[in-house]
PDB file of C-alpha atoms in Angstrom:
ATOM      1  CA  MET J   1     -58.320 -70.740 -96.311  1.00  0.00           C
ATOM      2  CA  ASN J   2     -60.136 -70.688 -93.327  1.00  0.00           C
ATOM      3  CA  ALA J   3     -63.758 -69.546 -92.685  1.00  0.00           C
ATOM      4  CA  GLN J   4     -62.854 -65.960 -91.692  1.00  0.00           C
ATOM      5  CA  ALA J   5     -60.432 -65.383 -94.616  1.00  0.00           C
ATOM      6  CA  ALA J   6     -62.990 -65.071 -97.447  1.00  0.00           C
ATOM      7  CA  SER J   7     -63.646 -61.026 -98.000  1.00  0.00           C
ATOM      8  CA  SER J   8     -67.272 -60.641 -98.878  1.00  0.00           C
ATOM      9  CA  ALA J   9     -70.861 -61.557 -97.643  1.00  0.00           C
ATOM     10  CA  CYS J  10     -73.102 -64.120 -99.270  1.00  0.00           C
ATOM     11  CA  PRO J  11     -74.739 -62.271-102.370  1.00  0.00           C
ATOM     12  CA  LEU J  12     -78.237 -64.174-101.273  1.00  0.00           C
ATOM     13  CA  CYS J  13     -78.432 -63.336 -97.513  1.00  0.00           C
ATOM     14  CA  GLY J  14     -75.624 -61.247 -96.273  1.00  0.00           C
ATOM     15  CA  GLY J  15     -74.415 -63.435 -93.921  1.00  0.00           C
ATOM     16  CA  THR J  16     -70.891 -63.138 -93.205  1.00  0.00           C
ATOM     17  CA  HIS J  17     -69.729 -66.599 -91.920  1.00  0.00           C
ATOM     18  CA  VAL J  18     -68.996 -68.708 -95.344  1.00  0.00           C
ATOM     19  CA  GLU J  19     -66.899 -71.627 -95.471  1.00  0.00           C
ATOM     20  CA  PRO J  20     -64.679 -72.911 -98.642  1.00  0.00           C
ATOM     21  CA  HIS J  21     -66.580 -75.411-100.638  1.00  0.00           C
ATOM     22  CA  LEU J  22     -64.395 -76.154-103.729  1.00  0.00           C
ATOM     23  CA  LYS J  23     -61.629 -74.258-105.621  1.00  0.00           C
ATOM     24  CA  LYS J  24     -61.685 -74.078-109.621  1.00  0.00           C
ATOM     25  CA  TYR J  25     -59.536 -72.109-112.146  1.00  0.00           C
ATOM     26  CA  GLY J  26     -57.856 -70.413-109.362  1.00  0.00           C
ATOM     27  CA  TYR J  27     -61.061 -69.003-107.723  1.00  0.00           C
ATOM     28  CA  THR J  28     -62.620 -70.317-104.293  1.00  0.00           C
ATOM     29  CA  ILE J  29     -66.428 -71.116-104.504  1.00  0.00           C
ATOM     30  CA  CYS J  30     -67.815 -71.224-100.937  1.00  0.00           C
ATOM     31  CA  ARG J  31     -71.308 -71.830 -99.155  1.00  0.00           C
ATOM     32  CA  CYS J  32     -73.008 -69.582 -96.853  1.00  0.00           C
ATOM     33  CA  SER J  33     -73.203 -71.003 -93.195  1.00  0.00           C
ATOM     34  CA  GLN J  34     -76.555 -69.339 -92.296  1.00  0.00           C
ATOM     35  CA  CYS J  35     -78.429 -69.998 -95.490  1.00  0.00           C
ATOM     36  CA  GLY J  36     -76.805 -72.352 -97.895  1.00  0.00           C
ATOM     37  CA  HIS J  37     -76.073 -70.614-100.802  1.00  0.00           C
ATOM     38  CA  ILE J  38     -73.003 -71.690-103.036  1.00  0.00           C
ATOM     39  CA  HIS J  39     -71.080 -68.716-104.354  1.00  0.00           C
ATOM     40  CA  VAL J  40     -67.902 -67.577-105.601  1.00  0.00           C
ATOM     41  CA  ASN J  41     -66.216 -65.851-102.735  1.00  0.00           C
ATOM     42  CA  PRO J  42     -64.528 -62.957-103.243  1.00  0.00           C
ATOM     43  CA  MET J  43     -66.215 -61.835-106.440  1.00  0.00           C
ATOM     44  CA  PRO J  44     -64.530 -60.554-109.259  1.00  0.00           C
ATOM     45  CA  SER J  45     -64.202 -57.487-109.914  1.00  0.00           C
ATOM     46  CA  GLU J  46     -66.699 -55.041-112.518  1.00  0.00           C
ATOM     47  CA  ALA J  47     -63.893 -54.307-114.489  1.00  0.00           C
ATOM     48  CA  MET J  48     -62.786 -57.833-114.893  1.00  0.00           C
ATOM     49  CA  LEU J  49     -66.283 -59.333-115.569  1.00  0.00           C
ATOM     50  CA  GLN J  50     -66.993 -56.632-118.111  1.00  0.00           C
ATOM     51  CA  ALA J  51     -63.558 -57.498-120.011  1.00  0.00           C
ATOM     52  CA  HIS J  52     -64.620 -61.095-119.649  1.00  0.00           C
ATOM     53  CA  TYR J  53     -67.959 -60.768-121.923  1.00  0.00           C
ATOM     54  CA  GLN J  54     -66.615 -58.328-124.195  1.00  0.00           C
ATOM     55  CA  ASP J  55     -64.174 -61.073-125.219  1.00  0.00           C
ATOM     56  CA  LEU J  56     -66.164 -62.845-128.273  1.00  0.00           C
ATOM     57  CA  SER J  57     -64.280 -66.332-127.536  1.00  0.00           C
ATOM     58  CA  TYR J  58     -67.072 -66.401-124.852  1.00  0.00           C
ATOM     59  CA  PHE J  59     -69.347 -66.927-127.355  1.00  0.00           C
ATOM     60  CA  GLU J  60     -66.998 -68.806-130.226  1.00  0.00           C
ATOM     61  CA  GLY J  61     -64.196 -71.031-128.890  1.00  0.00           C
ATOM     62  CA  ALA J  62     -64.489 -70.895-124.769  1.00  0.00           C
ATOM     63  CA  ASP J  63     -66.216 -73.762-124.446  1.00  0.00           C
ATOM     64  CA  GLU J  64     -64.937 -74.193-120.972  1.00  0.00           C
ATOM     65  CA  GLN J  65     -65.982 -70.950-119.567  1.00  0.00           C
ATOM     66  CA  GLY J  66     -68.777 -70.199-122.400  1.00  0.00           C
ATOM     67  CA  TYR J  67     -69.584 -72.056-125.702  1.00  0.00           C
ATOM     68  CA  LYS J  68     -67.534 -73.119-128.524  1.00  0.00           C
ATOM     69  CA  ASN J  69     -70.360 -71.680-131.035  1.00  0.00           C
ATOM     70  CA  TYR J  70     -73.449 -70.413-130.181  1.00  0.00           C
ATOM     71  CA  ALA J  71     -74.809 -70.384-133.261  1.00  0.00           C
ATOM     72  CA  ASP J  72     -74.452 -74.014-133.476  1.00  0.00           C
ATOM     73  CA  MET J  73     -76.130 -74.699-130.299  1.00  0.00           C
ATOM     74  CA  HIS J  74     -79.691 -73.405-131.817  1.00  0.00           C
ATOM     75  CA  ARG J  75     -80.920 -76.890-132.822  1.00  0.00           C
ATOM     76  CA  ALA J  76     -79.971 -77.858-129.041  1.00  0.00           C
ATOM     77  CA  LEU J  77     -81.711 -75.167-127.447  1.00  0.00           C
ATOM     78  CA  MET J  78     -84.833 -74.709-129.778  1.00  0.00           C
ATOM     79  CA  PRO J  79     -86.533 -77.968-127.661  1.00  0.00           C
ATOM     80  CA  HIS J  80     -85.890 -76.274-124.450  1.00  0.00           C
ATOM     81  CA  PHE J  81     -86.688 -72.824-125.715  1.00  0.00           C
ATOM     82  CA  THR J  82     -90.557 -73.883-127.316  1.00  0.00           C
ATOM     83  CA  ARG J  83     -90.875 -75.505-123.837  1.00  0.00           C
ATOM     84  CA  ARG J  84     -90.387 -72.856-122.245  1.00  0.00           C
ATOM     85  CA  LEU J  85     -92.496 -70.378-124.270  1.00  0.00           C
ATOM     86  CA  ASN J  86     -95.420 -72.968-124.005  1.00  0.00           C
ATOM     87  CA  ALA J  87     -95.110 -72.630-120.304  1.00  0.00           C
ATOM     88  CA  ILE J  88     -95.210 -68.895-120.643  1.00  0.00           C
ATOM     89  CA  ARG J  89     -98.072 -68.877-122.572  1.00  0.00           C
ATOM     90  CA  PRO J  90    -100.748 -69.539-120.022  1.00  0.00           C
ATOM     91  CA  LEU J  91     -99.583 -66.995-117.896  1.00  0.00           C
ATOM     92  CA  ALA J  92     -98.680 -63.999-120.390  1.00  0.00           C
ATOM     93  CA  PRO J  93    -100.969 -64.849-123.870  1.00  0.00           C
ATOM     94  CA  SER J  94     -98.912 -64.010-126.989  1.00  0.00           C
ATOM     95  CA  GLY J  95     -99.087 -60.626-127.909  1.00  0.00           C
ATOM     96  CA  SER J  96     -97.772 -59.531-124.241  1.00  0.00           C
ATOM     97  CA  LYS J  97     -94.433 -57.556-124.150  1.00  0.00           C
ATOM     98  CA  LEU J  98     -91.525 -59.622-123.669  1.00  0.00           C
ATOM     99  CA  LEU J  99     -87.873 -58.694-122.230  1.00  0.00           C
ATOM    100  CA  ASP J 100     -85.159 -61.346-122.684  1.00  0.00           C
ATOM    101  CA  PHE J 101     -82.370 -60.621-120.534  1.00  0.00           C
ATOM    102  CA  GLY J 102     -78.825 -61.929-121.672  1.00  0.00           C
ATOM    103  CA  CYS J 103     -80.448 -62.361-125.050  1.00  0.00           C
ATOM    104  CA  ALA J 104     -77.224 -63.402-126.891  1.00  0.00           C
ATOM    105  CA  ASP J 105     -77.517 -63.464-130.713  1.00  0.00           C
ATOM    106  CA  GLY J 106     -81.284 -63.201-130.087  1.00  0.00           C
ATOM    107  CA  TYR J 107     -82.795 -67.009-131.092  1.00  0.00           C
ATOM    108  CA  PHE J 108     -85.011 -67.114-128.187  1.00  0.00           C
ATOM    109  CA  LEU J 109     -86.368 -63.781-128.981  1.00  0.00           C
ATOM    110  CA  SER J 110     -87.046 -64.681-133.160  1.00  0.00           C
ATOM    111  CA  LEU J 111     -88.835 -67.749-131.458  1.00  0.00           C
ATOM    112  CA  ALA J 112     -91.153 -65.583-129.528  1.00  0.00           C
ATOM    113  CA  LYS J 113     -91.490 -63.083-132.137  1.00  0.00           C
ATOM    114  CA  ALA J 114     -92.650 -66.061-134.330  1.00  0.00           C
ATOM    115  CA  HIS J 115     -95.269 -67.217-131.648  1.00  0.00           C
ATOM    116  CA  GLY J 116     -97.057 -63.516-131.768  1.00  0.00           C
ATOM    117  CA  TRP J 117     -95.000 -61.900-128.685  1.00  0.00           C
ATOM    118  CA  GLU J 118     -94.105 -58.131-128.922  1.00  0.00           C
ATOM    119  CA  ILE J 119     -90.032 -58.498-128.110  1.00  0.00           C
ATOM    120  CA  ALA J 120     -87.075 -56.659-126.665  1.00  0.00           C
ATOM    121  CA  GLY J 121     -83.716 -57.622-125.479  1.00  0.00           C
ATOM    122  CA  VAL J 122     -81.006 -56.847-123.362  1.00  0.00           C
ATOM    123  CA  GLU J 123     -77.030 -58.181-123.802  1.00  0.00           C
ATOM    124  CA  LEU J 124     -73.485 -57.107-122.700  1.00  0.00           C
ATOM    125  CA  SER J 125     -71.625 -58.303-125.264  1.00  0.00           C
ATOM    126  CA  VAL J 126     -71.373 -55.678-127.607  1.00  0.00           C
ATOM    127  CA  GLU J 127     -70.812 -57.837-130.994  1.00  0.00           C
ATOM    128  CA  MET J 128     -73.879 -60.255-129.684  1.00  0.00           C
ATOM    129  CA  ALA J 129     -76.029 -57.429-129.181  1.00  0.00           C
ATOM    130  CA  ALA J 130     -75.388 -56.006-132.894  1.00  0.00           C
ATOM    131  CA  ARG J 131     -76.089 -59.653-134.282  1.00  0.00           C
ATOM    132  CA  ALA J 132     -79.433 -59.524-132.603  1.00  0.00           C
ATOM    133  CA  SER J 133     -80.117 -56.587-133.581  1.00  0.00           C
ATOM    134  CA  ARG J 134     -79.591 -56.995-137.070  1.00  0.00           C
ATOM    135  CA  GLU J 135     -81.375 -60.488-137.308  1.00  0.00           C
ATOM    136  CA  LEU J 136     -84.886 -59.195-135.064  1.00  0.00           C
ATOM    137  CA  GLY J 137     -84.794 -55.737-136.504  1.00  0.00           C
ATOM    138  CA  ILE J 138     -85.085 -53.988-133.417  1.00  0.00           C
ATOM    139  CA  GLU J 139     -82.276 -52.085-131.291  1.00  0.00           C
ATOM    140  CA  VAL J 140     -81.049 -54.693-128.486  1.00  0.00           C
ATOM    141  CA  ARG J 141     -79.884 -52.914-125.532  1.00  0.00           C
ATOM    142  CA  GLN J 142     -76.809 -53.289-123.445  1.00  0.00           C
ATOM    143  CA  SER J 143     -78.332 -52.440-120.043  1.00  0.00           C
ATOM    144  CA  LEU J 144     -81.615 -52.417-118.867  1.00  0.00           C
ATOM    145  CA  PRO J 145     -84.117 -49.682-119.678  1.00  0.00           C
ATOM    146  CA  ASP J 146     -84.440 -46.881-116.507  1.00  0.00           C
ATOM    147  CA  GLN J 147     -88.690 -46.606-117.191  1.00  0.00           C
ATOM    148  CA  GLN J 148     -90.860 -48.942-114.730  1.00  0.00           C
ATOM    149  CA  ARG J 149     -93.419 -51.502-115.406  1.00  0.00           C
ATOM    150  CA  MET J 150     -92.545 -51.991-119.425  1.00  0.00           C
ATOM    151  CA  TYR J 151     -93.406 -55.727-119.244  1.00  0.00           C
ATOM    152  CA  ASP J 152     -95.449 -58.132-119.254  1.00  0.00           C
ATOM    153  CA  VAL J 153     -93.041 -61.214-119.247  1.00  0.00           C
ATOM    154  CA  ILE J 154     -89.096 -61.111-118.374  1.00  0.00           C
ATOM    155  CA  THR J 155     -87.287 -64.286-119.084  1.00  0.00           C
ATOM    156  CA  LEU J 156     -83.551 -64.540-117.947  1.00  0.00           C
ATOM    157  CA  TRP J 157     -82.303 -68.051-119.486  1.00  0.00           C
ATOM    158  CA  GLU J 158     -78.962 -69.419-118.003  1.00  0.00           C
ATOM    159  CA  VAL J 159     -78.282 -65.475-116.852  1.00  0.00           C
ATOM    160  CA  ILE J 160     -78.877 -65.225-112.917  1.00  0.00           C
ATOM    161  CA  GLU J 161     -75.667 -67.446-112.154  1.00  0.00           C
ATOM    162  CA  HIS J 162     -73.791 -65.078-113.868  1.00  0.00           C
ATOM    163  CA  VAL J 163     -74.502 -61.756-111.772  1.00  0.00           C
ATOM    164  CA  PRO J 164     -72.368 -60.557-108.770  1.00  0.00           C
ATOM    165  CA  GLN J 165     -75.681 -59.677-107.027  1.00  0.00           C
ATOM    166  CA  PRO J 166     -78.686 -61.700-107.802  1.00  0.00           C
ATOM    167  CA  VAL J 167     -81.479 -60.162-105.146  1.00  0.00           C
ATOM    168  CA  GLU J 168     -80.449 -57.216-106.249  1.00  0.00           C
ATOM    169  CA  HIS J 169     -80.874 -57.536-110.016  1.00  0.00           C
ATOM    170  CA  LEU J 170     -84.138 -59.755-109.308  1.00  0.00           C
ATOM    171  CA  ARG J 171     -85.303 -56.475-107.581  1.00  0.00           C
ATOM    172  CA  ARG J 172     -84.362 -54.246-110.904  1.00  0.00           C
ATOM    173  CA  LEU J 173     -86.230 -56.789-112.859  1.00  0.00           C
ATOM    174  CA  HIS J 174     -89.154 -56.604-110.501  1.00  0.00           C
ATOM    175  CA  GLY J 175     -89.623 -52.805-111.240  1.00  0.00           C
ATOM    176  CA  LEU J 176     -89.646 -53.181-114.903  1.00  0.00           C
ATOM    177  CA  LEU J 177     -92.489 -55.658-114.864  1.00  0.00           C
ATOM    178  CA  LYS J 178     -96.314 -54.781-114.611  1.00  0.00           C
ATOM    179  CA  PRO J 179     -98.380 -55.391-112.074  1.00  0.00           C
ATOM    180  CA  GLY J 180     -99.411 -59.222-112.375  1.00  0.00           C
ATOM    181  CA  GLY J 181     -96.444 -59.367-114.628  1.00  0.00           C
ATOM    182  CA  LEU J 182     -94.125 -63.002-115.164  1.00  0.00           C
ATOM    183  CA  LEU J 183     -90.446 -63.503-114.475  1.00  0.00           C
ATOM    184  CA  ALA J 184     -89.139 -66.581-115.847  1.00  0.00           C
ATOM    185  CA  LEU J 185     -85.611 -68.201-115.649  1.00  0.00           C
ATOM    186  CA  SER J 186     -83.155 -71.062-115.801  1.00  0.00           C
ATOM    187  CA  THR J 187     -80.002 -71.609-113.606  1.00  0.00           C
ATOM    188  CA  PRO J 188     -77.800 -74.819-113.223  1.00  0.00           C
ATOM    189  CA  ASN J 189     -79.398 -77.008-110.450  1.00  0.00           C
ATOM    190  CA  THR J 190     -76.362 -77.583-107.823  1.00  0.00           C
ATOM    191  CA  GLY J 191     -78.445 -80.171-106.214  1.00  0.00           C
ATOM    192  CA  HIS J 192     -77.916 -82.341-109.079  1.00  0.00           C
ATOM    193  CA  TRP J 193     -75.644 -85.202-108.043  1.00  0.00           C
ATOM    194  CA  GLN J 194     -72.691 -84.359-110.136  1.00  0.00           C
ATOM    195  CA  ALA J 195     -72.745 -81.248-108.102  1.00  0.00           C
ATOM    196  CA  VAL J 196     -72.954 -83.204-105.040  1.00  0.00           C
ATOM    197  CA  ARG J 197     -70.384 -85.621-105.137  1.00  0.00           C
ATOM    198  CA  SER J 198     -68.561 -85.245-108.233  1.00  0.00           C
ATOM    199  CA  HIS J 199     -67.540 -81.755-108.408  1.00  0.00           C
ATOM    200  CA  GLU J 200     -64.674 -82.421-111.622  1.00  0.00           C
ATOM    201  CA  GLU J 201     -67.893 -83.850-113.898  1.00  0.00           C
ATOM    202  CA  TRP J 202     -70.125 -80.654-112.784  1.00  0.00           C
ATOM    203  CA  VAL J 203     -69.523 -78.543-115.782  1.00  0.00           C
ATOM    204  CA  SER J 204     -71.421 -75.468-114.524  1.00  0.00           C
ATOM    205  CA  TYR J 205     -68.626 -75.264-111.629  1.00  0.00           C
ATOM    206  CA  ARG J 206     -67.101 -72.486-114.051  1.00  0.00           C
ATOM    207  CA  PRO J 207     -66.136 -69.134-112.336  1.00  0.00           C
ATOM    208  CA  PRO J 208     -65.951 -66.572-113.514  1.00  0.00           C
ATOM    209  CA  SER J 209     -68.673 -66.788-115.325  1.00  0.00           C
ATOM    210  CA  HIS J 210     -70.405 -68.781-113.099  1.00  0.00           C
ATOM    211  CA  LEU J 211     -70.710 -66.342-109.869  1.00  0.00           C
ATOM    212  CA  GLN J 212     -73.926 -68.361-108.438  1.00  0.00           C
ATOM    213  CA  TYR J 213     -74.948 -72.147-107.616  1.00  0.00           C
ATOM    214  CA  PHE J 214     -78.184 -72.066-106.633  1.00  0.00           C
ATOM    215  CA  THR J 215     -80.720 -75.189-105.271  1.00  0.00           C
ATOM    216  CA  VAL J 216     -84.437 -75.266-105.121  1.00  0.00           C
ATOM    217  CA  PRO J 217     -84.392 -73.370-101.649  1.00  0.00           C
ATOM    218  CA  THR J 218     -82.123 -70.806-102.331  1.00  0.00           C
ATOM    219  CA  ILE J 219     -83.611 -69.605-106.009  1.00  0.00           C
ATOM    220  CA  GLN J 220     -86.887 -69.656-104.282  1.00  0.00           C
ATOM    221  CA  GLN J 221     -85.462 -67.423-101.422  1.00  0.00           C
ATOM    222  CA  ALA J 222     -83.825 -65.113-104.111  1.00  0.00           C
ATOM    223  CA  LEU J 223     -86.989 -64.613-105.841  1.00  0.00           C
ATOM    224  CA  SER J 224     -89.080 -63.996-102.413  1.00  0.00           C
ATOM    225  CA  ASP J 225     -86.432 -61.761-101.395  1.00  0.00           C
ATOM    226  CA  ALA J 226     -86.931 -59.570-104.290  1.00  0.00           C
ATOM    227  CA  SER J 227     -90.593 -59.056-103.985  1.00  0.00           C
ATOM    228  CA  PHE J 228     -92.158 -62.055-106.055  1.00  0.00           C
ATOM    229  CA  LYS J 229     -95.146 -64.192-105.848  1.00  0.00           C
ATOM    230  CA  SER J 230     -96.642 -67.212-106.528  1.00  0.00           C
ATOM    231  CA  ILE J 231     -92.994 -68.859-107.206  1.00  0.00           C
ATOM    232  CA  ASN J 232     -93.158 -71.972-109.213  1.00  0.00           C
ATOM    233  CA  VAL J 233     -89.723 -74.096-109.101  1.00  0.00           C
ATOM    234  CA  ARG J 234     -89.355 -76.836-111.380  1.00  0.00           C
ATOM    235  CA  GLN J 235     -86.565 -79.148-111.785  1.00  0.00           C
ATOM    236  CA  THR J 236     -85.754 -80.294-115.407  1.00  0.00           C
ATOM    237  CA  MET J 237     -83.282 -81.638-117.911  1.00  0.00           C
ATOM    238  CA  PRO J 238     -82.201 -85.263-116.260  1.00  0.00           C
ATOM    239  CA  LEU J 239     -79.368 -86.600-116.268  1.00  0.00           C
ATOM    240  CA  PRO J 240     -79.275 -89.690-114.304  1.00  0.00           C
ATOM    241  CA  PRO J 241     -75.638 -91.387-113.141  1.00  0.00           C
ATOM    242  CA  MET J 242     -74.640 -94.167-115.275  1.00  0.00           C
ATOM    243  CA  PRO J 243     -72.316 -97.358-115.135  1.00  0.00           C
ATOM    244  CA  LYS J 244     -68.621 -95.896-116.101  1.00  0.00           C
ATOM    245  CA  TRP J 245     -68.328 -98.182-118.893  1.00  0.00           C
ATOM    246  CA  LEU J 246     -71.938 -96.624-120.139  1.00  0.00           C
ATOM    247  CA  THR J 247     -70.692 -92.942-119.404  1.00  0.00           C
ATOM    248  CA  ALA J 248     -67.409 -93.533-121.180  1.00  0.00           C
ATOM    249  CA  MET J 249     -69.366 -94.992-124.320  1.00  0.00           C
ATOM    250  CA  SER J 250     -71.740 -92.081-124.468  1.00  0.00           C
ATOM    251  CA  LYS J 251     -69.212 -89.485-123.566  1.00  0.00           C
ATOM    252  CA  SER J 252     -68.486 -87.930-126.657  1.00  0.00           C
ATOM    253  CA  LEU J 253     -72.412 -88.117-127.699  1.00  0.00           C
ATOM    254  CA  TYR J 254     -73.286 -86.610-124.881  1.00  0.00           C
ATOM    255  CA  ARG J 255     -70.701 -83.443-125.301  1.00  0.00           C
ATOM    256  CA  ASP J 256     -71.168 -83.318-129.274  1.00  0.00           C
ATOM    257  CA  LEU J 257     -75.260 -82.929-128.514  1.00  0.00           C
ATOM    258  CA  GLY J 258     -74.574 -80.531-125.765  1.00  0.00           C
ATOM    259  CA  LEU J 259     -72.916 -78.311-128.893  1.00  0.00           C
ATOM    260  CA  GLY J 260     -75.183 -78.701-131.154  1.00  0.00           C
ATOM    261  CA  GLN J 261     -72.437 -80.558-133.375  1.00  0.00           C
ATOM    262  CA  ALA J 262     -73.526 -83.577-133.258  1.00  0.00           C
ATOM    263  CA  THR J 263     -73.761 -85.921-137.066  1.00  0.00           C
ATOM    264  CA  HIS J 264     -76.889 -87.335-137.885  1.00  0.00           C
ATOM    265  CA  TRP J 265     -78.800 -85.062-135.565  1.00  0.00           C
ATOM    266  CA  SER J 266     -82.154 -86.794-135.185  1.00  0.00           C
ATOM    267  CA  LEU J 267     -80.559 -90.322-134.765  1.00  0.00           C
ATOM    268  CA  SER J 268     -77.738 -89.110-132.406  1.00  0.00           C
ATOM    269  CA  LEU J 269     -80.938 -87.518-130.077  1.00  0.00           C
ATOM    270  CA  TRP J 270     -82.685 -90.733-129.957  1.00  0.00           C
ATOM    271  CA  LEU J 271     -80.019 -92.989-129.346  1.00  0.00           C
ATOM    272  CA  TRP J 272     -78.977 -90.288-126.408  1.00  0.00           C
ATOM    273  CA  ARG J 273     -82.406 -90.502-125.193  1.00  0.00           C
ATOM    274  CA  ALA J 274     -82.101 -94.084-125.315  1.00  0.00           C
ATOM    275  CA  ILE J 275     -79.190 -94.041-123.237  1.00  0.00           C
ATOM    276  CA  ARG J 276     -80.644 -92.141-121.030  1.00  0.00           C
ATOM    277  CA  LEU J 277     -83.842 -93.968-120.279  1.00  0.00           C
ATOM    278  CA  ALA J 278     -81.552 -97.239-119.494  1.00  0.00           C
ATOM    279  CA  ALA J 279     -79.754 -94.541-116.950  1.00  0.00           C
ATOM    280  CA  TRP J 280     -82.684 -93.530-115.299  1.00  0.00           C
ATOM    281  CA  ALA J 281     -83.546 -97.457-114.645  1.00  0.00           C
ATOM    282  CA  TRP J 282     -80.521 -98.097-113.304  1.00  0.00           C
ATOM    283  CA  GLN J 283     -80.357 -94.973-111.059  1.00  0.00           C
ATOM    284  CA  LYS J 284     -83.533 -96.313-109.598  1.00  0.00           C
ATOM    285  CA  ALA J 285     -81.878 -99.476-108.943  1.00  0.00           C
ATOM    286  CA  ALA J 286     -78.417 -98.567-107.678  1.00  0.00           C
ATOM    287  CA  ARG J 287     -78.964 -94.831-106.450  1.00  0.00           C
ATOM    288  CA  PRO J 288     -82.547 -93.804-105.813  1.00  0.00           C
ATOM    289  CA  GLN J 289     -81.593 -90.921-103.893  1.00  0.00           C
ATOM    290  CA  ASP J 290     -79.994 -88.967-106.761  1.00  0.00           C
ATOM    291  CA  ASN J 291     -81.532 -85.895-107.842  1.00  0.00           C
ATOM    292  CA  VAL J 292     -80.991 -86.684-111.716  1.00  0.00           C
ATOM    293  CA  TYR J 293     -82.095 -82.767-112.483  1.00  0.00           C
ATOM    294  CA  THR J 294     -79.513 -80.317-114.545  1.00  0.00           C
ATOM    295  CA  THR J 295     -81.537 -77.491-114.263  1.00  0.00           C
ATOM    296  CA  LEU J 296     -83.787 -75.395-112.343  1.00  0.00           C
ATOM    297  CA  GLU J 297     -86.939 -73.192-114.137  1.00  0.00           C
ATOM    298  CA  ALA J 298     -88.385 -70.736-111.989  1.00  0.00           C
ATOM    299  CA  TYR J 299     -91.499 -68.702-112.760  1.00  0.00           C
ATOM    300  CA  ALA J 300     -92.721 -66.174-110.384  1.00  0.00           C
ATOM    301  CA  ILE J 301     -95.258 -63.193-110.397  1.00  0.00           C
ATOM    302  CA  ARG J 302     -94.991 -59.333-109.645  1.00  0.00           C
ATOM    303  CA  GLY J 303     -98.096 -58.693-106.972  1.00  0.00           C
ATOM    304  CA  GLU J 304    -100.110 -55.766-107.816  1.00  0.00           C
TER     305      GLU J 304
END
């Protein structure tokens, strides 16, 4: 495929000159020559994406594209969700109205509710929206509401990489926030060393589930273009490179923790933390230039 063969413009800047970056699962992932944004090009059809997320195996069994079992992941997600709630609290105190877009079975919303937020959720999957509604005792919608300036906080945890037109999507969310309201999101960090030089190891290259691949500059650009202000992007969840022998030895432990299925959870977690610290020391000596953070978290404000 040459640079002129891609059939659609860059979803971030609208640039028409994109170059092939890699192929995965039969899809071409391209890089925009104008802004550097990495994305699937051409995009799957809306009908294909709707069918993809209505298949319950996305949440139960499709670990290559989705989750082996989303419910099992709760204990893996809990410390990250708790940390994110703590990051939100100084900007939007408990009691504020919070919408979680892409809420899955409502686990984050259950934690937010327990911390005093007034909650609402949106989830595209019919089955998962129904589960969240039952668990939370609220109506979880399958699409965004039309009313403007409704929410103090909107969260999108590992969602923005799934949407075909991220800036357009962020603009709509901007309209749902009250003046001074907070948008908080997370997305894989395509500046991570695996994404840069070990494509086969970077699990976030997973089209058609993931359509957008953000770095710090490109997620900042997307939020700025959607009219957000006071944008703060943090790099989180370090995964340093390791010697090959240590990678092989710890691969199953890392996988089971990520799936929330490790036995002897506390012991496994502390063992992985010890391995990661050793790997970080090795990285500082052997590859100090590597970006070790797997995830970007962005916090941005709707202006008055």
